[in-house]
Amino acid sequence: MRHKALVADARLPNARVLLAKPQTFMNLSGQAVGPLVRYYHIPLDHLLVLYDDMDLPFGTLRLRPQGGHGGHKGMKSIVDALGSRQFPRLRVGIGRPPGRMDPADYVLQPFRPEEWAQWPEVETRALQAIRMWMEDGIHAAMNWLNQPRPN
């Protein structure tokens, strides 16, 4: 573990890739991301943050080149730690909690069986978008991923 995160270092044909999973509480993710970015001298346009988003329906993916935290406390922590909102992010929709369920309880519960059934496709699309972002740039990946999908 390095800088409060599990880190894997991978080599692709044309790139070095670091994968990091913060081991902090989600609301303190910046305590891991900020030090890693500084230690490895990662330009912010080479950082991609993936996170869950209750404002998107389950399985919806949205790639953005920059932006605010949208009320997501983990993203707020990262923005604060980096002192910038100028980094790409991939939002993974998890949908809203049913009824009056506390959002904090909702995000900690496992997926429902029908969501697990959809997960392989979501994961595949996310990986394709990440590869496209790395190889062709943010705009090509956004054009491919963010377009409306037929039902």
Tab-separated table of N, CA and C in Angstrom:
chain	number	residue	atom	x	y	z
A	1	MET	N	0.856	-1.174	0.000
A	1	MET	CA	0.000	0.000	0.000
A	1	MET	C	0.898	1.233	0.000
A	2	ARG	N	0.518	2.208	-0.800
A	2	ARG	CA	1.299	3.430	-0.922
A	2	ARG	C	0.339	4.614	-0.868
A	3	HIS	N	0.651	5.574	-0.023
A	3	HIS	CA	-0.145	6.802	0.074
A	3	HIS	C	-1.629	6.511	0.305
A	4	LYS	N	-1.920	5.627	1.228
A	4	LYS	CA	-3.290	5.291	1.623
A	4	LYS	C	-4.105	4.705	0.474
A	5	ALA	N	-3.443	3.974	-0.423
A	5	ALA	CA	-4.149	3.355	-1.546
A	5	ALA	C	-3.470	2.045	-1.922
A	6	LEU	N	-4.251	1.128	-2.442
A	6	LEU	CA	-3.696	-0.043	-3.100
A	6	LEU	C	-3.330	0.407	-4.509
A	7	VAL	N	-2.103	0.131	-4.926
A	7	VAL	CA	-1.619	0.626	-6.212
A	7	VAL	C	-1.084	-0.546	-7.023
A	8	ALA	N	-1.486	-0.593	-8.287
A	8	ALA	CA	-0.949	-1.563	-9.241
A	8	ALA	C	-0.318	-0.776	-10.382
A	9	ASP	N	0.845	-1.218	-10.805
A	9	ASP	CA	1.588	-0.574	-11.881
A	9	ASP	C	1.565	-1.533	-13.065
A	10	ALA	N	1.044	-1.076	-14.193
A	10	ALA	CA	0.949	-1.929	-15.382
A	10	ALA	C	1.620	-1.238	-16.561
A	11	ARG	N	2.089	-2.039	-17.481
A	11	ARG	CA	2.701	-1.513	-18.705
A	11	ARG	C	1.879	-2.015	-19.896
A	12	LEU	N	1.405	-1.071	-20.672
A	12	LEU	CA	0.749	-1.382	-21.930
A	12	LEU	C	1.762	-1.094	-23.032
A	13	PRO	N	1.480	-1.491	-24.272
A	13	PRO	CA	2.468	-1.262	-25.324
A	13	PRO	C	2.948	0.194	-25.427
A	14	ASN	N	2.053	1.143	-25.235
A	14	ASN	CA	2.438	2.544	-25.404
A	14	ASN	C	2.241	3.394	-24.158
A	15	ALA	N	2.044	2.769	-23.010
A	15	ALA	CA	1.761	3.578	-21.827
A	15	ALA	C	2.057	2.815	-20.543
A	16	ARG	N	2.367	3.585	-19.538
A	16	ARG	CA	2.444	3.062	-18.172
A	16	ARG	C	1.130	3.460	-17.506
A	17	VAL	N	0.543	2.524	-16.791
A	17	VAL	CA	-0.742	2.765	-16.152
A	17	VAL	C	-0.621	2.449	-14.667
A	18	LEU	N	-1.070	3.369	-13.851
A	18	LEU	CA	-1.161	3.131	-12.413
A	18	LEU	C	-2.637	3.046	-12.062
A	19	LEU	N	-3.004	1.995	-11.386
A	19	LEU	CA	-4.364	1.863	-10.877
A	19	LEU	C	-4.280	2.034	-9.371
A	20	ALA	N	-5.151	2.858	-8.824
A	20	ALA	CA	-5.122	3.106	-7.383
A	20	ALA	C	-6.533	3.007	-6.825
A	21	LYS	N	-6.639	2.305	-5.724
A	21	LYS	CA	-7.909	2.191	-5.013
A	21	LYS	C	-7.682	2.743	-3.605
A	22	PRO	N	-8.210	3.941	-3.355
A	22	PRO	CA	-8.025	4.529	-2.023
A	22	PRO	C	-8.509	3.582	-0.927
A	23	GLN	N	-7.762	3.549	0.159
A	23	GLN	CA	-8.132	2.730	1.310
A	23	GLN	C	-8.621	3.606	2.460
A	24	THR	N	-8.959	4.830	2.142
A	24	THR	CA	-9.542	5.752	3.105
A	24	THR	C	-11.057	5.573	3.079
A	25	PHE	N	-11.746	6.245	3.971
A	25	PHE	CA	-13.187	6.363	3.807
A	25	PHE	C	-13.423	7.114	2.503
A	26	MET	N	-14.525	6.821	1.810
A	26	MET	CA	-14.815	7.434	0.523
A	26	MET	C	-14.749	8.960	0.620
A	27	ASN	N	-15.267	9.531	1.686
A	27	ASN	CA	-15.295	10.985	1.828
A	27	ASN	C	-13.899	11.595	1.958
A	28	LEU	N	-12.892	10.762	2.146
A	28	LEU	CA	-11.511	11.230	2.309
A	28	LEU	C	-10.609	10.763	1.163
A	29	SER	N	-11.186	10.435	0.032
A	29	SER	CA	-10.424	9.897	-1.101
A	29	SER	C	-9.268	10.799	-1.518
A	30	GLY	N	-9.424	12.085	-1.356
A	30	GLY	CA	-8.362	13.017	-1.721
A	30	GLY	C	-7.076	12.782	-0.951
A	31	GLN	N	-7.187	12.200	0.256
A	31	GLN	CA	-5.985	11.907	1.049
A	31	GLN	C	-5.118	10.849	0.364
A	32	ALA	N	-5.696	10.062	-0.511
A	32	ALA	CA	-4.928	9.083	-1.292
A	32	ALA	C	-4.571	9.653	-2.659
A	33	VAL	N	-5.532	10.247	-3.347
A	33	VAL	CA	-5.317	10.699	-4.723
A	33	VAL	C	-4.299	11.835	-4.791
A	34	GLY	N	-4.433	12.827	-3.932
A	34	GLY	CA	-3.514	13.962	-3.971
A	34	GLY	C	-2.055	13.552	-3.833
A	35	PRO	N	-1.693	12.809	-2.789
A	35	PRO	CA	-0.299	12.382	-2.657
A	35	PRO	C	0.191	11.505	-3.810
A	36	LEU	N	-0.663	10.644	-4.354
A	36	LEU	CA	-0.243	9.811	-5.492
A	36	LEU	C	0.053	10.661	-6.725
A	37	VAL	N	-0.803	11.624	-6.997
A	37	VAL	CA	-0.596	12.505	-8.148
A	37	VAL	C	0.721	13.260	-7.994
A	38	ARG	N	0.991	13.749	-6.794
A	38	ARG	CA	2.236	14.489	-6.564
A	38	ARG	C	3.457	13.555	-6.609
A	39	TYR	N	3.386	12.399	-5.988
A	39	TYR	CA	4.511	11.467	-5.930
A	39	TYR	C	4.924	11.006	-7.332
A	40	TYR	N	3.929	10.661	-8.148
A	40	TYR	CA	4.212	10.151	-9.488
A	40	TYR	C	4.272	11.259	-10.556
A	41	HIS	N	4.094	12.509	-10.144
A	41	HIS	CA	4.140	13.652	-11.073
A	41	HIS	C	3.158	13.456	-12.231
A	42	ILE	N	1.932	13.128	-11.893
A	42	ILE	CA	0.911	12.845	-12.909
A	42	ILE	C	0.244	14.148	-13.327
A	43	PRO	N	0.338	14.502	-14.612
A	43	PRO	CA	-0.414	15.668	-15.082
A	43	PRO	C	-1.913	15.391	-14.898
A	44	LEU	N	-2.662	16.413	-14.515
A	44	LEU	CA	-4.073	16.177	-14.203
A	44	LEU	C	-4.870	15.672	-15.397
A	45	ASP	N	-4.457	16.001	-16.617
A	45	ASP	CA	-5.195	15.474	-17.772
A	45	ASP	C	-4.870	14.002	-18.034
A	46	HIS	N	-3.921	13.438	-17.275
A	46	HIS	CA	-3.608	12.008	-17.344
A	46	HIS	C	-4.206	11.223	-16.184
A	47	LEU	N	-4.932	11.912	-15.340
A	47	LEU	CA	-5.618	11.285	-14.203
A	47	LEU	C	-7.056	11.017	-14.614
A	48	LEU	N	-7.555	9.825	-14.346
A	48	LEU	CA	-8.966	9.525	-14.586
A	48	LEU	C	-9.541	8.983	-13.285
A	49	VAL	N	-10.538	9.674	-12.756
A	49	VAL	CA	-11.186	9.255	-11.514
A	49	VAL	C	-12.511	8.591	-11.867
A	50	LEU	N	-12.693	7.365	-11.406
A	50	LEU	CA	-13.954	6.647	-11.584
A	50	LEU	C	-14.700	6.690	-10.268
A	51	TYR	N	-16.007	6.972	-10.336
A	51	TYR	CA	-16.787	6.999	-9.103
A	51	TYR	C	-18.260	6.746	-9.380
A	52	ASP	N	-18.938	6.288	-8.333
A	52	ASP	CA	-20.373	6.007	-8.433
A	52	ASP	C	-21.144	7.312	-8.401
A	53	ASP	N	-22.297	7.310	-9.077
A	53	ASP	CA	-23.119	8.516	-9.149
A	53	ASP	C	-24.594	8.148	-9.047
A	54	MET	N	-25.226	8.588	-7.969
A	54	MET	CA	-26.648	8.303	-7.769
A	54	MET	C	-27.539	9.105	-8.713
A	55	ASP	N	-27.004	10.154	-9.337
A	55	ASP	CA	-27.809	10.972	-10.237
A	55	ASP	C	-27.932	10.380	-11.635
A	56	LEU	N	-27.256	9.266	-11.871
A	56	LEU	CA	-27.376	8.565	-13.152
A	56	LEU	C	-28.059	7.226	-12.913
A	57	PRO	N	-28.915	6.799	-13.828
A	57	PRO	CA	-29.535	5.477	-13.692
A	57	PRO	C	-28.475	4.386	-13.648
A	58	PHE	N	-28.813	3.278	-13.018
A	58	PHE	CA	-27.861	2.181	-12.892
A	58	PHE	C	-27.298	1.798	-14.260
A	59	GLY	N	-25.971	1.699	-14.318
A	59	GLY	CA	-25.297	1.252	-15.534
A	59	GLY	C	-24.980	2.343	-16.539
A	60	THR	N	-25.487	3.549	-16.331
A	60	THR	CA	-25.184	4.653	-17.236
A	60	THR	C	-23.770	5.143	-16.940
A	61	LEU	N	-23.014	5.376	-17.989
A	61	LEU	CA	-21.638	5.857	-17.855
A	61	LEU	C	-21.534	7.224	-18.513
A	62	ARG	N	-20.826	8.145	-17.858
A	62	ARG	CA	-20.608	9.474	-18.404
A	62	ARG	C	-19.152	9.871	-18.179
A	63	LEU	N	-18.505	10.238	-19.261
A	63	LEU	CA	-17.115	10.669	-19.219
A	63	LEU	C	-17.075	12.174	-19.437
A	64	ARG	N	-16.321	12.873	-18.589
A	64	ARG	CA	-16.199	14.323	-18.678
A	64	ARG	C	-14.720	14.708	-18.528
A	65	PRO	N	-14.297	15.788	-19.211
A	65	PRO	CA	-12.899	16.196	-19.114
A	65	PRO	C	-12.575	16.949	-17.823
A	66	GLN	N	-13.608	17.457	-17.155
A	66	GLN	CA	-13.423	18.235	-15.931
A	66	GLN	C	-14.789	18.500	-15.337
A	67	GLY	N	-14.836	19.171	-14.202
A	67	GLY	CA	-16.120	19.553	-13.627
A	67	GLY	C	-16.052	19.647	-12.119
A	68	GLY	N	-17.182	19.945	-11.561
A	68	GLY	CA	-17.287	20.059	-10.112
A	68	GLY	C	-17.495	18.701	-9.476
A	69	HIS	N	-17.769	18.729	-8.194
A	69	HIS	CA	-17.969	17.477	-7.464
A	69	HIS	C	-19.420	17.040	-7.443
A	70	GLY	N	-20.346	17.927	-7.809
A	70	GLY	CA	-21.754	17.569	-7.892
A	70	GLY	C	-22.339	17.055	-6.587
A	71	GLY	N	-21.765	17.474	-5.453
A	71	GLY	CA	-22.264	17.029	-4.159
A	71	GLY	C	-21.691	15.705	-3.691
A	72	HIS	N	-20.880	15.048	-4.528
A	72	HIS	CA	-20.259	13.774	-4.161
A	72	HIS	C	-19.087	14.080	-3.235
A	73	LYS	N	-19.152	13.609	-2.018
A	73	LYS	CA	-18.152	13.985	-1.012
A	73	LYS	C	-16.763	13.440	-1.319
A	74	GLY	N	-16.689	12.269	-1.939
A	74	GLY	CA	-15.394	11.735	-2.332
A	74	GLY	C	-14.749	12.590	-3.409
A	75	MET	N	-15.545	13.019	-4.387
A	75	MET	CA	-15.018	13.895	-5.427
A	75	MET	C	-14.644	15.257	-4.856
A	76	LYS	N	-15.403	15.758	-3.906
A	76	LYS	CA	-15.058	17.025	-3.268
A	76	LYS	C	-13.697	16.908	-2.589
A	77	SER	N	-13.467	15.791	-1.924
A	77	SER	CA	-12.188	15.560	-1.269
A	77	SER	C	-11.041	15.544	-2.284
A	78	ILE	N	-11.265	14.938	-3.434
A	78	ILE	CA	-10.227	14.877	-4.472
A	78	ILE	C	-9.986	16.268	-5.056
A	79	VAL	N	-11.048	16.979	-5.374
A	79	VAL	CA	-10.916	18.351	-5.901
A	79	VAL	C	-10.153	19.218	-4.903
A	80	ASP	N	-10.514	19.121	-3.632
A	80	ASP	CA	-9.825	19.915	-2.606
A	80	ASP	C	-8.348	19.532	-2.506
A	81	ALA	N	-8.048	18.237	-2.550
A	81	ALA	CA	-6.661	17.777	-2.415
A	81	ALA	C	-5.805	18.183	-3.607
A	82	LEU	N	-6.404	18.223	-4.795
A	82	LEU	CA	-5.661	18.586	-5.995
A	82	LEU	C	-5.650	20.093	-6.226
A	83	GLY	N	-6.590	20.794	-5.583
A	83	GLY	CA	-6.697	22.232	-5.807
A	83	GLY	C	-7.172	22.561	-7.205
A	84	SER	N	-7.878	21.629	-7.819
A	84	SER	CA	-8.318	21.812	-9.203
A	84	SER	C	-9.498	20.897	-9.506
A	85	ARG	N	-10.342	21.357	-10.430
A	85	ARG	CA	-11.430	20.531	-10.967
A	85	ARG	C	-11.092	20.072	-12.381
A	86	GLN	N	-9.878	20.379	-12.831
A	86	GLN	CA	-9.456	20.165	-14.213
A	86	GLN	C	-8.849	18.791	-14.419
A	87	PHE	N	-9.641	17.741	-14.180
A	87	PHE	CA	-9.177	16.383	-14.442
A	87	PHE	C	-10.356	15.554	-14.910
A	88	PRO	N	-10.113	14.579	-15.799
A	88	PRO	CA	-11.196	13.740	-16.313
A	88	PRO	C	-11.790	12.839	-15.235
A	89	ARG	N	-13.052	12.525	-15.443
A	89	ARG	CA	-13.740	11.616	-14.525
A	89	ARG	C	-14.741	10.776	-15.296
A	90	LEU	N	-14.900	9.551	-14.828
A	90	LEU	CA	-15.875	8.624	-15.392
A	90	LEU	C	-16.888	8.320	-14.306
A	91	ARG	N	-18.097	8.791	-14.533
A	91	ARG	CA	-19.181	8.581	-13.573
A	91	ARG	C	-19.893	7.272	-13.921
A	92	VAL	N	-20.127	6.453	-12.910
A	92	VAL	CA	-20.804	5.164	-13.082
A	92	VAL	C	-22.131	5.247	-12.336
A	93	GLY	N	-23.215	5.225	-13.083
A	93	GLY	CA	-24.536	5.375	-12.486
A	93	GLY	C	-24.938	4.186	-11.627
A	94	ILE	N	-25.438	4.503	-10.437
A	94	ILE	CA	-25.969	3.462	-9.545
A	94	ILE	C	-27.436	3.699	-9.225
A	95	GLY	N	-28.018	4.775	-9.744
A	95	GLY	CA	-29.424	5.062	-9.500
A	95	GLY	C	-29.672	5.614	-8.103
A	96	ARG	N	-30.901	6.032	-7.897
A	96	ARG	CA	-31.307	6.629	-6.626
A	96	ARG	C	-31.786	5.541	-5.666
A	97	PRO	N	-31.670	5.812	-4.359
A	97	PRO	CA	-32.186	4.845	-3.380
A	97	PRO	C	-33.705	4.760	-3.470
A	98	PRO	N	-34.239	3.578	-3.225
A	98	PRO	CA	-35.700	3.435	-3.270
A	98	PRO	C	-36.354	4.095	-2.057
A	99	GLY	N	-37.537	4.633	-2.277
A	99	GLY	CA	-38.311	5.202	-1.173
A	99	GLY	C	-37.549	6.238	-0.395
A	100	ARG	N	-37.537	6.059	0.915
A	100	ARG	CA	-36.877	7.016	1.800
A	100	ARG	C	-35.562	6.487	2.358
A	101	MET	N	-34.974	5.508	1.663
A	101	MET	CA	-33.714	4.920	2.134
A	101	MET	C	-32.632	5.992	2.205
A	102	ASP	N	-31.848	5.942	3.253
A	102	ASP	CA	-30.715	6.845	3.432
A	102	ASP	C	-29.707	6.579	2.320
A	103	PRO	N	-29.287	7.627	1.587
A	103	PRO	CA	-28.308	7.421	0.519
A	103	PRO	C	-27.022	6.749	1.000
A	104	ALA	N	-26.577	7.044	2.210
A	104	ALA	CA	-25.356	6.417	2.735
A	104	ALA	C	-25.536	4.908	2.866
A	105	ASP	N	-26.713	4.464	3.281
A	105	ASP	CA	-26.982	3.032	3.363
A	105	ASP	C	-27.077	2.417	1.966
A	106	TYR	N	-27.687	3.158	1.049
A	106	TYR	CA	-27.883	2.663	-0.309
A	106	TYR	C	-26.559	2.364	-1.002
A	107	VAL	N	-25.596	3.296	-0.915
A	107	VAL	CA	-24.345	3.100	-1.643
A	107	VAL	C	-23.494	1.974	-1.062
A	108	LEU	N	-23.773	1.573	0.173
A	108	LEU	CA	-22.993	0.516	0.809
A	108	LEU	C	-23.586	-0.875	0.624
A	109	GLN	N	-24.803	-0.947	0.116
A	109	GLN	CA	-25.413	-2.269	-0.049
A	109	GLN	C	-24.989	-2.897	-1.368
A	110	PRO	N	-24.997	-4.229	-1.436
A	110	PRO	CA	-24.620	-4.899	-2.695
A	110	PRO	C	-25.666	-4.641	-3.781
A	111	PHE	N	-25.236	-4.806	-5.021
A	111	PHE	CA	-26.177	-4.694	-6.130
A	111	PHE	C	-27.288	-5.722	-5.983
A	112	ARG	N	-28.445	-5.399	-6.539
A	112	ARG	CA	-29.551	-6.354	-6.599
A	112	ARG	C	-29.235	-7.363	-7.714
A	113	PRO	N	-29.863	-8.553	-7.687
A	113	PRO	CA	-29.555	-9.572	-8.713
A	113	PRO	C	-29.688	-9.060	-10.146
A	114	GLU	N	-30.711	-8.276	-10.432
A	114	GLU	CA	-30.875	-7.767	-11.801
A	114	GLU	C	-29.767	-6.778	-12.176
A	115	GLU	N	-29.206	-6.083	-11.179
A	115	GLU	CA	-28.084	-5.186	-11.444
A	115	GLU	C	-26.808	-5.989	-11.704
A	116	TRP	N	-26.603	-7.044	-10.914
A	116	TRP	CA	-25.432	-7.908	-11.151
A	116	TRP	C	-25.490	-8.495	-12.551
A	117	ALA	N	-26.681	-8.804	-13.024
A	117	ALA	CA	-26.828	-9.371	-14.366
A	117	ALA	C	-26.389	-8.365	-15.437
A	118	GLN	N	-26.592	-7.074	-15.181
A	118	GLN	CA	-26.203	-6.015	-16.127
A	118	GLN	C	-24.728	-5.633	-15.998
A	119	TRP	N	-24.118	-5.954	-14.853
A	119	TRP	CA	-22.786	-5.439	-14.557
A	119	TRP	C	-21.715	-5.807	-15.586
A	120	PRO	N	-21.666	-7.036	-16.127
A	120	PRO	CA	-20.609	-7.345	-17.104
A	120	PRO	C	-20.607	-6.397	-18.300
A	121	GLU	N	-21.771	-6.022	-18.791
A	121	GLU	CA	-21.829	-5.086	-19.919
A	121	GLU	C	-21.347	-3.698	-19.497
A	122	VAL	N	-21.745	-3.250	-18.314
A	122	VAL	CA	-21.318	-1.943	-17.803
A	122	VAL	C	-19.794	-1.921	-17.677
A	123	GLU	N	-19.258	-2.962	-17.093
A	123	GLU	CA	-17.817	-3.060	-16.894
A	123	GLU	C	-17.077	-3.070	-18.235
A	124	THR	N	-17.576	-3.804	-19.199
A	124	THR	CA	-16.952	-3.874	-20.521
A	124	THR	C	-16.956	-2.512	-21.197
A	125	ARG	N	-18.089	-1.817	-21.144
A	125	ARG	CA	-18.173	-0.481	-21.755
A	125	ARG	C	-17.239	0.502	-21.060
A	126	ALA	N	-17.154	0.423	-19.745
A	126	ALA	CA	-16.254	1.313	-19.004
A	126	ALA	C	-14.802	1.054	-19.425
A	127	LEU	N	-14.421	-0.209	-19.514
A	127	LEU	CA	-13.049	-0.542	-19.917
A	127	LEU	C	-12.759	-0.094	-21.351
A	128	GLN	N	-13.737	-0.237	-22.231
A	128	GLN	CA	-13.557	0.235	-23.609
A	128	GLN	C	-13.368	1.749	-23.638
A	129	ALA	N	-14.150	2.456	-22.839
A	129	ALA	CA	-14.038	3.918	-22.787
A	129	ALA	C	-12.679	4.344	-22.236
A	130	ILE	N	-12.205	3.647	-21.225
A	130	ILE	CA	-10.905	3.974	-20.635
A	130	ILE	C	-9.793	3.740	-21.652
A	131	ARG	N	-9.853	2.619	-22.340
A	131	ARG	CA	-8.828	2.332	-23.358
A	131	ARG	C	-8.871	3.398	-24.459
A	132	MET	N	-10.074	3.769	-24.897
A	132	MET	CA	-10.204	4.786	-25.931
A	132	MET	C	-9.659	6.124	-25.427
A	133	TRP	N	-9.940	6.469	-24.168
A	133	TRP	CA	-9.416	7.701	-23.571
A	133	TRP	C	-7.887	7.687	-23.619
A	134	MET	N	-7.298	6.567	-23.269
A	134	MET	CA	-5.835	6.461	-23.252
A	134	MET	C	-5.246	6.531	-24.657
A	135	GLU	N	-5.886	5.885	-25.623
A	135	GLU	CA	-5.319	5.774	-26.965
A	135	GLU	C	-5.699	6.926	-27.887
A	136	ASP	N	-6.952	7.400	-27.784
A	136	ASP	CA	-7.462	8.373	-28.753
A	136	ASP	C	-7.802	9.729	-28.141
A	137	GLY	N	-7.769	9.825	-26.817
A	137	GLY	CA	-8.052	11.103	-26.163
A	137	GLY	C	-9.464	11.189	-25.609
A	138	ILE	N	-9.632	12.184	-24.776
A	138	ILE	CA	-10.894	12.357	-24.038
A	138	ILE	C	-12.077	12.612	-24.968
A	139	HIS	N	-11.892	13.428	-26.009
A	139	HIS	CA	-13.039	13.787	-26.853
A	139	HIS	C	-13.540	12.598	-27.664
A	140	ALA	N	-12.636	11.795	-28.184
A	140	ALA	CA	-13.068	10.591	-28.918
A	140	ALA	C	-13.805	9.643	-27.986
A	141	ALA	N	-13.272	9.455	-26.779
A	141	ALA	CA	-13.923	8.558	-25.819
A	141	ALA	C	-15.284	9.099	-25.396
A	142	MET	N	-15.379	10.415	-25.188
A	142	MET	CA	-16.670	11.009	-24.819
A	142	MET	C	-17.680	10.853	-25.955
A	143	ASN	N	-17.259	11.111	-27.180
A	143	ASN	CA	-18.179	10.983	-28.318
A	143	ASN	C	-18.721	9.571	-28.433
A	144	TRP	N	-17.880	8.581	-28.169
A	144	TRP	CA	-18.323	7.193	-28.249
A	144	TRP	C	-19.214	6.825	-27.056
A	145	LEU	N	-18.785	7.165	-25.854
A	145	LEU	CA	-19.471	6.701	-24.656
A	145	LEU	C	-20.734	7.482	-24.335
A	146	ASN	N	-20.711	8.779	-24.499
A	146	ASN	CA	-21.799	9.628	-23.997
A	146	ASN	C	-22.982	9.735	-24.942
A	147	GLN	N	-22.896	9.147	-26.109
A	147	GLN	CA	-24.028	9.222	-27.029
A	147	GLN	C	-25.179	8.372	-26.511
A	148	PRO	N	-26.420	8.770	-26.802
A	148	PRO	CA	-27.560	7.952	-26.348
A	148	PRO	C	-27.492	6.547	-26.935
A	149	ARG	N	-27.836	5.586	-26.110
A	149	ARG	CA	-27.816	4.174	-26.537
A	149	ARG	C	-29.230	3.707	-26.799
A	150	PRO	N	-29.417	2.916	-27.855
A	150	PRO	CA	-30.761	2.375	-28.110
A	150	PRO	C	-31.149	1.389	-26.999
A	151	ASN	N	-32.422	1.332	-26.702
A	151	ASN	CA	-32.900	0.425	-25.631
A	151	ASN	C	-33.038	-0.975	-26.125
